[in-house]
Coordinates of C-alpha atoms and ligand atoms in Angstrom, one line a residue:
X1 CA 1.5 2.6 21.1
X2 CA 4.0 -0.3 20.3
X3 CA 6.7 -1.0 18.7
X4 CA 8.1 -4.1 17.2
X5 CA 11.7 -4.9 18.6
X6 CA 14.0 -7.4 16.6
X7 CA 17.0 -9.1 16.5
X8 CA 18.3 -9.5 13.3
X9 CA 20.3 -11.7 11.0
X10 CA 18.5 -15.0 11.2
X11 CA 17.5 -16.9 8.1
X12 CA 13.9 -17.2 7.5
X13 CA 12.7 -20.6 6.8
X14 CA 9.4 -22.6 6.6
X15 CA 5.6 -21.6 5.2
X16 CA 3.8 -18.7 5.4
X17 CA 0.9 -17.9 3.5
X18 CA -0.1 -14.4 1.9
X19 CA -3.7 -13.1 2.5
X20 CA -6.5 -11.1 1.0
X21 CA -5.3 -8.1 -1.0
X22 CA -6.3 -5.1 0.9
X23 CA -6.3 -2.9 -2.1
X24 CA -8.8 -5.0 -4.1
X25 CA -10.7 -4.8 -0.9
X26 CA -11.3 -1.3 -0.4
X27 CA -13.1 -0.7 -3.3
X28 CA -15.1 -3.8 -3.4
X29 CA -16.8 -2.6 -0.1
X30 CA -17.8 0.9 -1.5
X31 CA -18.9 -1.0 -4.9
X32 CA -21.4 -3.4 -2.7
X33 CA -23.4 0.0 -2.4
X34 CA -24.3 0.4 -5.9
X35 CA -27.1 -2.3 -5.3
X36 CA -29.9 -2.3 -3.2
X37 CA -29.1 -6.4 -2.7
X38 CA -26.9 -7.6 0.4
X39 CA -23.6 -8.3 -0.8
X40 CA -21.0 -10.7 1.1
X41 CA -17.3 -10.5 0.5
X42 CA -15.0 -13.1 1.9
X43 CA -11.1 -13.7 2.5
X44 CA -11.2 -10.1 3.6
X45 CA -7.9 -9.7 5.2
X46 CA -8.1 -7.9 9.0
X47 CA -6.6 -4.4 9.1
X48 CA -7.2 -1.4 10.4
X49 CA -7.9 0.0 6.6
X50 CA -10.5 -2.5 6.2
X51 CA -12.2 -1.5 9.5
X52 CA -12.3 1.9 8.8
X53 CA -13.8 1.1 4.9
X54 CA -16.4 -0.7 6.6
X55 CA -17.0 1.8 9.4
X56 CA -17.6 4.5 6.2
X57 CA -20.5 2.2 4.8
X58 CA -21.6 2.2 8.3
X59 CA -21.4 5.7 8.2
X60 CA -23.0 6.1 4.8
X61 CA -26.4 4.1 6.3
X62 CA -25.8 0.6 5.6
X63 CA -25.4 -2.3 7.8
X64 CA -22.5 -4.7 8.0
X65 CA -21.4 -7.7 9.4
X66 CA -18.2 -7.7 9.7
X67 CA -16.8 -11.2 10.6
X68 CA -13.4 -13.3 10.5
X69 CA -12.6 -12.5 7.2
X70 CA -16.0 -11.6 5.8
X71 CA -18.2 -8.9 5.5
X72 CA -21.8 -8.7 4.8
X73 CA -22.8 -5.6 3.3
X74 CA -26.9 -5.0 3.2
X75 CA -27.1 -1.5 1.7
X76 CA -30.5 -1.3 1.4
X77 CA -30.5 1.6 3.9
X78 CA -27.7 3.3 2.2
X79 CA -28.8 7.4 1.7
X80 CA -26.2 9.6 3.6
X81 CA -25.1 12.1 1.0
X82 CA -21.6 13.5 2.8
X83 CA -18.3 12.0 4.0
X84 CA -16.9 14.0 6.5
X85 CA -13.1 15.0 7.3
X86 CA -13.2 13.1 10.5
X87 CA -14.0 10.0 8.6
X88 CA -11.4 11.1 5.4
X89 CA -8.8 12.3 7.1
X90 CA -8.0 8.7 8.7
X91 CA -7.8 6.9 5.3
X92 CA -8.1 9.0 1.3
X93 CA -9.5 5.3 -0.1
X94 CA -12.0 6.8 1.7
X95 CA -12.8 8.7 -1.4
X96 CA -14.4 5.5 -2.7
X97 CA -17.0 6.6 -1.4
X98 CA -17.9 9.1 -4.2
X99 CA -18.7 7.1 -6.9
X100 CA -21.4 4.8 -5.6
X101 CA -23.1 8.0 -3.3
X102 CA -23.4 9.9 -7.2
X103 CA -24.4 7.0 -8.9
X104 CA -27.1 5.9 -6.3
X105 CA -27.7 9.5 -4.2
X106 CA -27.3 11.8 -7.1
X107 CA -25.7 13.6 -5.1
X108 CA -22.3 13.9 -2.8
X109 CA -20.3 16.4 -0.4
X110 CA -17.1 14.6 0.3
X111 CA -14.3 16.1 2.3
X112 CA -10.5 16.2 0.3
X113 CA -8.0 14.1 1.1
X114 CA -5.1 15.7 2.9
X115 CA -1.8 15.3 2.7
X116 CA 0.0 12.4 2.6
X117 CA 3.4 11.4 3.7
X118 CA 4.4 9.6 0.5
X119 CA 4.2 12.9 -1.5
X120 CA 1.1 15.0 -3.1
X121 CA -1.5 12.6 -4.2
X122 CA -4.6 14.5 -6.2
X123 CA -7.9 13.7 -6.9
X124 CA -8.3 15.5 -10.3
X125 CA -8.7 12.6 -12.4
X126 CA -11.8 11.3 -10.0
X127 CA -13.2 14.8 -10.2
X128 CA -12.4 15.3 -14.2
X129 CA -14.4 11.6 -14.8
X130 CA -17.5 12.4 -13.0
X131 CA -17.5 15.8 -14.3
X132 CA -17.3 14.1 -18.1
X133 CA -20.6 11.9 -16.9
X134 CA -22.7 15.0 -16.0
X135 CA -22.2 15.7 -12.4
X136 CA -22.1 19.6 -11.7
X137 CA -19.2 19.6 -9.4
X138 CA -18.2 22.7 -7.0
X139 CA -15.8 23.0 -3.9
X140 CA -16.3 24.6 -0.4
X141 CA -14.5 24.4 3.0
X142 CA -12.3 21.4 2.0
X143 CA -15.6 19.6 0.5
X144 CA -16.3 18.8 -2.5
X145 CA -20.0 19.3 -3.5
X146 CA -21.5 17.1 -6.7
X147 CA -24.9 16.5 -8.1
X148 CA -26.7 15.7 -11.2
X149 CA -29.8 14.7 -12.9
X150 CA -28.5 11.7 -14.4
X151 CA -25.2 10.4 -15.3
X152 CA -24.7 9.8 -19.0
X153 CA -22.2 7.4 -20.8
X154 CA -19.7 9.7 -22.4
X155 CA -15.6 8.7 -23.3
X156 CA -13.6 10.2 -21.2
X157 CA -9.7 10.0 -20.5
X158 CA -8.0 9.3 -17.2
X159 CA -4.6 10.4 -18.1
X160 CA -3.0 12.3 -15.7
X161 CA 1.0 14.4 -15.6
X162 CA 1.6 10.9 -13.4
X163 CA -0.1 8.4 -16.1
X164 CA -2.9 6.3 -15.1
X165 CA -4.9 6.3 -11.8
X166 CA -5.8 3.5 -9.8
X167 CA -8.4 5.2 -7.5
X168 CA -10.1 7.3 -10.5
X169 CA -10.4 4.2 -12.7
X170 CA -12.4 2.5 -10.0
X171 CA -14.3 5.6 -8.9
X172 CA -15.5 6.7 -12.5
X173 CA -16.0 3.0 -12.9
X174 CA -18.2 2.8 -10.5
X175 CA -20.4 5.6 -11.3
X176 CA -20.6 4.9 -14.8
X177 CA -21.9 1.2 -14.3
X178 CA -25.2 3.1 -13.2
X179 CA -25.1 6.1 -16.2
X180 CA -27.5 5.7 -19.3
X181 CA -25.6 4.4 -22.5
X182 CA -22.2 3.7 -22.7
X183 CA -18.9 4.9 -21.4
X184 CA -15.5 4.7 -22.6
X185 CA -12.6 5.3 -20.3
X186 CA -9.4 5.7 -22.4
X187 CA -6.0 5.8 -20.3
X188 CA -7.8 3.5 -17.7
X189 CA -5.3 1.9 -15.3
X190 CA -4.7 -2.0 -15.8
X191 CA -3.8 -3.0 -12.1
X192 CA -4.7 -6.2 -11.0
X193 CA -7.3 -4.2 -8.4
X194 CA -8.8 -2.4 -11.3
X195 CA -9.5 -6.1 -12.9
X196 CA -10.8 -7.1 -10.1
X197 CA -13.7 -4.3 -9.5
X198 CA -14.1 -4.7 -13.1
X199 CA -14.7 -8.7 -12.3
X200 CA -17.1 -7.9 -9.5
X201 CA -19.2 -5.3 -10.9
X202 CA -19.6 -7.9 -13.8
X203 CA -21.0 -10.5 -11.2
X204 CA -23.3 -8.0 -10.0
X205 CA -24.7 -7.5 -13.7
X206 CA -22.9 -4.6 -15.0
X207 CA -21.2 -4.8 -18.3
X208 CA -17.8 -3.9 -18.6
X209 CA -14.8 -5.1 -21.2
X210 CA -11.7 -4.4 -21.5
X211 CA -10.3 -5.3 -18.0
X212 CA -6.6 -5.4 -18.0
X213 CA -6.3 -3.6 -21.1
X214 CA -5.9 1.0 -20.6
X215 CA -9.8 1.1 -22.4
X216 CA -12.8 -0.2 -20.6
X217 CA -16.1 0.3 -22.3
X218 CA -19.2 0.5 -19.7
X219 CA -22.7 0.0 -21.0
X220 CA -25.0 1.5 -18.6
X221 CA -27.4 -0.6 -16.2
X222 CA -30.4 0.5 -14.5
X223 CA -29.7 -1.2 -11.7
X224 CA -27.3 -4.0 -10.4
X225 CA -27.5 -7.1 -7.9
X226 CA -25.6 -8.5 -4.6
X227 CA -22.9 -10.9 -5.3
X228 CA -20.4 -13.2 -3.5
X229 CA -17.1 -12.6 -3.8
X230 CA -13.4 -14.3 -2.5
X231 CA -10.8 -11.8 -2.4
X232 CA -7.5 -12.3 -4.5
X233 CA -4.3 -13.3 -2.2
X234 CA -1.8 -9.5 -1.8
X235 CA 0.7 -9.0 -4.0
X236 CA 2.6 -6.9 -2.9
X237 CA 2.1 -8.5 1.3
X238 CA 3.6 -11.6 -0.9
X239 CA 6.0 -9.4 -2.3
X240 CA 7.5 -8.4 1.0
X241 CA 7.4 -11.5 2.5
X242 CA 9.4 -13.5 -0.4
X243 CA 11.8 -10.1 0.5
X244 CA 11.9 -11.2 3.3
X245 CA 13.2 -14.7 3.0
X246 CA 16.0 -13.0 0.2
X247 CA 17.4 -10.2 2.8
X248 CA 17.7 -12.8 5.7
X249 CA 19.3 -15.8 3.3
X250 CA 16.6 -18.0 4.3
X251 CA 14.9 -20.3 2.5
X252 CA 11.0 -19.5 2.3
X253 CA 7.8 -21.0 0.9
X254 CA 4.8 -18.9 0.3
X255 CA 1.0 -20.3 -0.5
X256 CA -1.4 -17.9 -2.0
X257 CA 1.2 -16.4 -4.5
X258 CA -1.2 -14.4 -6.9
X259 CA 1.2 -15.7 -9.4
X260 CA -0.6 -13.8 -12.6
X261 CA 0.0 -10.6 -11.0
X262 CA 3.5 -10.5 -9.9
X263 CA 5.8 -10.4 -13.3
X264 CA 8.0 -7.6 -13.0
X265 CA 8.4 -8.2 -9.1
X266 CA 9.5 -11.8 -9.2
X267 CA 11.9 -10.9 -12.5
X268 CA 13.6 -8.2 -10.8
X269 CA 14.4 -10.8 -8.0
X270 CA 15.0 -13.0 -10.1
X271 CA 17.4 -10.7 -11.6
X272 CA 18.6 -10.1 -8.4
X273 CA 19.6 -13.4 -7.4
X274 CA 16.9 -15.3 -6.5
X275 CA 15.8 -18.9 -6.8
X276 CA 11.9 -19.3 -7.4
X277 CA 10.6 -22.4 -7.6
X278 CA 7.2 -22.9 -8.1
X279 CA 5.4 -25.8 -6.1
X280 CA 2.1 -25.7 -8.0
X281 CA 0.3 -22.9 -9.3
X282 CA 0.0 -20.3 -6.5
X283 CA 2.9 -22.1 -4.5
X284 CA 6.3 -20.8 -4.8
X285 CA 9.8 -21.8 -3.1
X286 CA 12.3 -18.6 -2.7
X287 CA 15.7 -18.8 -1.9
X288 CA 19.1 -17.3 -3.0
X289 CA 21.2 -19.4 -6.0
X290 CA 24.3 -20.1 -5.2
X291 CA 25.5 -17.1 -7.4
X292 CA 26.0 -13.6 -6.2
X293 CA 23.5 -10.9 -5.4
X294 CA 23.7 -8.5 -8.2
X295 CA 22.4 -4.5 -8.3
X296 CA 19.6 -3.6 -10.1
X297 CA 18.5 -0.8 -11.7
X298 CA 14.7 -0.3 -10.6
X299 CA 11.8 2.0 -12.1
X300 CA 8.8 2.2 -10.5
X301 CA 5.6 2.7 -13.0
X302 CA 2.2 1.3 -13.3
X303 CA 1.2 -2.1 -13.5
X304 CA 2.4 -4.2 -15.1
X305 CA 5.9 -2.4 -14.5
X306 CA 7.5 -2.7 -11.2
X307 CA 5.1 -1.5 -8.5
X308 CA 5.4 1.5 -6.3
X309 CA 4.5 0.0 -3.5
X310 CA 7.3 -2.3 -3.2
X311 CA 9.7 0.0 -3.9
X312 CA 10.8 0.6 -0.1
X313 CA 11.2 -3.2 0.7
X314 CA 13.3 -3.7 -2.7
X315 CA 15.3 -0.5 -1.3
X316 CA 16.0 -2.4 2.2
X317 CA 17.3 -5.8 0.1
X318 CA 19.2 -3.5 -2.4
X319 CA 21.1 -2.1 0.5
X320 CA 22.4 -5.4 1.6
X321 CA 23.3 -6.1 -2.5
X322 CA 26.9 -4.8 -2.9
X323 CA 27.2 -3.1 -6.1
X324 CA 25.5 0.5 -7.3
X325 CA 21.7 0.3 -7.8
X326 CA 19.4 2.6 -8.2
X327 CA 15.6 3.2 -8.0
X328 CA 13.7 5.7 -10.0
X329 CA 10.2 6.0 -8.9
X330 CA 8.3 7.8 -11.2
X331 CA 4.4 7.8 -9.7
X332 CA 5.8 9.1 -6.2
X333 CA 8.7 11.4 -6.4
X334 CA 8.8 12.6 -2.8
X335 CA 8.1 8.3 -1.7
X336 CA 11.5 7.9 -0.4
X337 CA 10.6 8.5 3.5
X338 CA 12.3 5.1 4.4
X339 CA 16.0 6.4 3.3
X340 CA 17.0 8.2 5.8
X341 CA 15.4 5.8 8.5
X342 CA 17.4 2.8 6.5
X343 CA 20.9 5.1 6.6
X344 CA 20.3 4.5 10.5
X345 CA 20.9 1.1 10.0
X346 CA 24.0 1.9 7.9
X347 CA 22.5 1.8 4.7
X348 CA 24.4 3.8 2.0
X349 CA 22.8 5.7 0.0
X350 CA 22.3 9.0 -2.1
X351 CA 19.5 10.8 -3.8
X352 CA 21.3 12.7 -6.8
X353 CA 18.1 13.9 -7.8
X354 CA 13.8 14.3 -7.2
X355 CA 12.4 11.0 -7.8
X356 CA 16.1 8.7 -8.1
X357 CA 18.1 7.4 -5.2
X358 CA 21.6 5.7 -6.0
X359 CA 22.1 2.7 -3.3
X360 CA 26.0 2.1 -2.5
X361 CA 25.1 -2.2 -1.0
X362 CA 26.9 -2.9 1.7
X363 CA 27.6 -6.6 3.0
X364 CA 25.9 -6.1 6.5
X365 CA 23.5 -3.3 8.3
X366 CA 23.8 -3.0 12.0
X367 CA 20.9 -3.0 14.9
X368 CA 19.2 0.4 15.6
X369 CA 15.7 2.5 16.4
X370 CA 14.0 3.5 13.1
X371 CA 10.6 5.0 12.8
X372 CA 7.7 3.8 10.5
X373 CA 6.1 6.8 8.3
X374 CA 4.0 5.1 6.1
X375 CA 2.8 1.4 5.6
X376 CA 5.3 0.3 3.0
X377 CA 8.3 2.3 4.4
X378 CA 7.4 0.8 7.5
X379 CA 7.4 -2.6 5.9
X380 CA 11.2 -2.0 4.2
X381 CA 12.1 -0.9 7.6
X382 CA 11.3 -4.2 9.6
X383 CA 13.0 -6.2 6.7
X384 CA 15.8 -4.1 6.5
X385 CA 16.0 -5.2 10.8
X386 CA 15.5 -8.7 10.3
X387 CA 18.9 -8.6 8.1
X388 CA 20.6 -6.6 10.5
X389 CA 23.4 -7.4 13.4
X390 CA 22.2 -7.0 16.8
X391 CA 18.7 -5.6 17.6
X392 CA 16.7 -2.8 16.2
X393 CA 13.2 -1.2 17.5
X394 CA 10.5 -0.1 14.8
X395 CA 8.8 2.3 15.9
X396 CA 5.1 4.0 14.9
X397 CA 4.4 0.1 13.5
X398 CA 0.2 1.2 13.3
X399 CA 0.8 2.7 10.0
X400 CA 2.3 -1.1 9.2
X401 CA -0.8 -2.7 10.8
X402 CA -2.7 -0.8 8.4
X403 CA -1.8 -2.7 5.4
X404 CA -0.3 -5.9 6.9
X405 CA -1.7 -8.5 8.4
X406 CA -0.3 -10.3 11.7
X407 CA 2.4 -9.6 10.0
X408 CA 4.8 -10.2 13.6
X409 CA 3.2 -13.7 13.7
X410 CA 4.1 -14.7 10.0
X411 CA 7.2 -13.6 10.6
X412 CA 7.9 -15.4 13.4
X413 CA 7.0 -18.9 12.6
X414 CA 9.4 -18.3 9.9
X415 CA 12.1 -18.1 13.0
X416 CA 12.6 -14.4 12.9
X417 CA 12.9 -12.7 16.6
X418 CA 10.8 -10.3 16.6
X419 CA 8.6 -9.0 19.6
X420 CA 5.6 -6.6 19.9
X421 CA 6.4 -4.3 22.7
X422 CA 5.4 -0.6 24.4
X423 CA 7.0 2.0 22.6
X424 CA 9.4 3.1 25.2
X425 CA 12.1 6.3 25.1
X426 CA 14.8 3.9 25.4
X427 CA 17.1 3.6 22.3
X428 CA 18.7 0.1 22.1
X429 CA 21.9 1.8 20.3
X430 CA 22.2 4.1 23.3
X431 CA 23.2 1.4 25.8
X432 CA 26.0 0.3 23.5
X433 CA 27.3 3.9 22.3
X434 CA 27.6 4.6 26.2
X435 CA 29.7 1.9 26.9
X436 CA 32.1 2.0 23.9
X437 CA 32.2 5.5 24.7
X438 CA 33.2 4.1 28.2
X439 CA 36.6 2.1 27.2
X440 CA 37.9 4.8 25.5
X441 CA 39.9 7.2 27.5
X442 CA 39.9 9.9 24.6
X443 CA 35.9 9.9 24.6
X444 CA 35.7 10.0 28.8
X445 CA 37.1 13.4 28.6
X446 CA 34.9 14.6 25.7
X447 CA 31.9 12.8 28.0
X448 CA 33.1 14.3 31.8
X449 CA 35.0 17.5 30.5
X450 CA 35.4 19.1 27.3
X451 CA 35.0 22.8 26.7
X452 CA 31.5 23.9 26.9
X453 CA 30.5 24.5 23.3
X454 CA 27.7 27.5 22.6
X455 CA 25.9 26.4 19.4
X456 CA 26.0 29.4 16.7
X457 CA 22.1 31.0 16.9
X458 CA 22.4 30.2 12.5
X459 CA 22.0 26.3 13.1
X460 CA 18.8 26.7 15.0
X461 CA 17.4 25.8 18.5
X462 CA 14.0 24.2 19.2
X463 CA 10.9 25.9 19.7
X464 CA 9.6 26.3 22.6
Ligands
LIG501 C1 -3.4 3.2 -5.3 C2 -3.0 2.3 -4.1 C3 -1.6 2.7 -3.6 C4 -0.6 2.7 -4.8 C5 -1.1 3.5 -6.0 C6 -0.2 3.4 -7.2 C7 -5.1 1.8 -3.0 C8 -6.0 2.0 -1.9 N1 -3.9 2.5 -3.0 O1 -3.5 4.5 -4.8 O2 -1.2 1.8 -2.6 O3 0.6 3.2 -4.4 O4 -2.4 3.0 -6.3 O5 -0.2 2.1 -7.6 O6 -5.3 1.0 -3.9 N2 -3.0 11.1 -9.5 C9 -3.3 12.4 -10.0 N3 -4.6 12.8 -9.9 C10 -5.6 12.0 -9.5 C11 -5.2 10.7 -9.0 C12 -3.9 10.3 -9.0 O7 -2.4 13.1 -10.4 O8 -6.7 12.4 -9.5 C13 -1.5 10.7 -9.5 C14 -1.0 10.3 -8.2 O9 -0.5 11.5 -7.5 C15 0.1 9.3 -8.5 C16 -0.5 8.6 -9.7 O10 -1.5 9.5 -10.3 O11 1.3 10.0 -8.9 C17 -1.1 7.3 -9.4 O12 -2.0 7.4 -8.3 P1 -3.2 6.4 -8.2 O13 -3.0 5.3 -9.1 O14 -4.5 7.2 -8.3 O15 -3.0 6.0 -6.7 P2 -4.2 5.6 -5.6 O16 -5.3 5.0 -6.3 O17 -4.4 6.8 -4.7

């Protein structure tokens, strides 16, 4: 395994460019398998979620190509009716799946989702749309079982105790391009992805309107087409890397800005203290004004509010923001895996209660080993290094490669130090704490002699 080692507190500068949004790609490449036509998607960014999408379809019976950034889909083979855990367990977009298998198959036993380490994350609403279209649904041994004798349009709402679903919009959505008559999905989610499966569905000849808006109205096709497709650039991969420039007081241009997507992100930098300049339409120049950084108060909601997933990396730059923010994030509660991971670097902050941290900014973090426990945490993590004194190690950086691409190489043609090595046992804060510890006479005799100390039994002792 590796680990990415940096050495912080260099400005960014220069041009990097965003790529293909990985979430608008997952569900394309389940959608291909609602026709019987080849269907070839390009700017298709390389990550390890991408590779295991397209190892599902593989999975399901149809045959890719899967090249530089484009994947030819020919599902003309497509007929196997179950997703297993092995295949589940490694990525819950896999549940994309279910949609096109009931829609085309008629039937579908796909495993649950597990747990996930930014909090509970159900699959109600998926299972409460197809139910609504006429699928008999049941559960066994961690599947779920579904199967009908036609779908049929029906309206249906997608609210959930969390709002609106992403993944269930798209799921139902898919299935119900393929039901007879018309659907109507109230409390739909308006996320640029959602737009954007709506958009490609359309190409392949299904009819759906409303896109963008919380009610999309399906009419029913018999069947539907291949299509081409170009991937929109990743919001919220240009999101972190305009973060990026901010936390490190560089001075960064990004290409590929999916401009019309990012409102509430680029005014709550703005807000923050940033200068954006936009170069042309999907061109933007970030830098600080000249002005102070100023806290924010953040809360996380559905698109178009300020998006959950760059809640961590807004945490990291927030840290270095003197002043009391705070961040409410109100579709994850439990999505707050980075603090403690950034209080190693000497962030300072609090979480008063479920679902609301309160950040205490401090002028400068120092150097240390942190550990990556999911994609975006991992991401606030290495920005939260690049700003730091002296060097830090990122450890578990696969769930990062999941969602970013060469992200190390972006970073570094921007100037940033930072190095792709073996995940090692060392800890570069170990080095230093043994030789302060060292000079000091006072901590030589706690070091070489103090009393022995007998932990109390209450306090625990690890397991054997
Ligand atoms: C997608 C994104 C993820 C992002 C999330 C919210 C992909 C592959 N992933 O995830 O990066 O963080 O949107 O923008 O695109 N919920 C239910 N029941 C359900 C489904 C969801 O209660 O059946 C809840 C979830 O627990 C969460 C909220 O609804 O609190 C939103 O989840 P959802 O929009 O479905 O997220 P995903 O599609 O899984």
């Amino acid at each position: 395994m590796d680990m990415f080692e940096i050495e912080g507190a260099r400005p960014l500068r220069g041009t990097v460019r965003a790529g293909g949004s990985k979430n608008a790609c997952l569900p394309l490449i389940t959608a291909a398998l609602l026709s019987e036509e080849p269907t070839v998607i390009q700017g298709v960014p390389n990550l390890r979620d991408i590779r295991e999408m397209v190892g599902l379809v593989r999975h399901l019976g149809a045959r890719v190509e899967h090249g530089e950034g484009r994947i030819e889909i020919d599902p003309s083979s497509f007929s196997t009716e179950s997703v297993p855990y092995e295949i589940m367990r490694k990525m819950r977009a896999s549940f994309y799946a279910m949609g096109p298998m009931i829609a085309r198959l008629g039937r579908a036993k796909v495993s649950l989702p597990g747990g996930c380490a930014i909090g509970d994350r159900p699959v109600d609403l998926h299972l409460r749309g197809f139910h609504a279209l006429g699928v008999r649904m049941g559960r066994s041994a961690g599947y779920v079982l579904a199967r009908h004798e036609g779908l049929t349009g029906t309206r249906l709402s997608l609210m959930g105790t969390n709002g609106t679903s992403v993944g269930a919009t798209c799921n139902v959505l898919m299935a119900a391009a393929l039901a007879r008559g018309t659907t109507i999905i109230d409390d739909a989610a308006r996320e640029p992805e959602v737009i954007e499966l709506c958009r490609f569905l359309n190409s392949m000849g299904a009819r759906i309107q409303g896109e963008g808006t919380n009610r999309l109205r399906i009419e029913g096709v018999e069947r539907l087409r291949g299509t081409r497709w170009q991937v929109s650039p990743d919001r919220i991969e240009a999101a972190t890397l305009a973060i990026a420039g901010l936390i490190t007081h560089g001075d960064v241009v990004l290409e590929n800005m999916p401009r019309e997507y990012m409102g509430a992100t680029l005014l709550a930098l703005e807000n923050w203290g940033a200068d954006l300049e936009w170069r042309g339409e999907n061109t933007l120049r970030v830098r600080r004004t000249r002005g102070p950084k100023r806290p924010l108060q953040i809360v996380t909601e559905p698109y178009p509010g300020f998006p959950t997933d760059a809640q961590p990396q807004l945490t990291a730059l927030l840290a270095l923001t003197p002043g009391k923010s705070a961040v409410r994030e109100t579709i994850y509660a439990e999505r707050f895996m980075h603090v403690p991971e950034l209080k190693r670097l000497g962030a300072r902050i609090t979480t008063p209660e479920r679902g609301r941290i309160e950040i205490a900014g401090t002028s400068a973090l120092e150097g240390a080993a942190v550990m990556a426990s999911d994609l975006r945490a991992g991401a606030a993590l290495i920005l939260a290094a690049l700003a730091a004194h002296g060097t830090s190690q990122v450890r578990r950086i696969y769930h990062v490669e999941r969602g970013y691409e060469k992200l190390e190489e972006k970073l570094a043609s921007l100037g940033a130090h930072i190095r792709r090595v073996p995940e090692s046992g060392d800890d570069p804060g170990l080095a230093e704490t043994a030789k302060a510890l060292k000079e000091t006479e006072v901590s030589a005799t706690l070091v070489d002699g103090g009393p022995p100390v007998t932990p109390a039994r209450t306090i625990g002792t690890p397991l054997a």
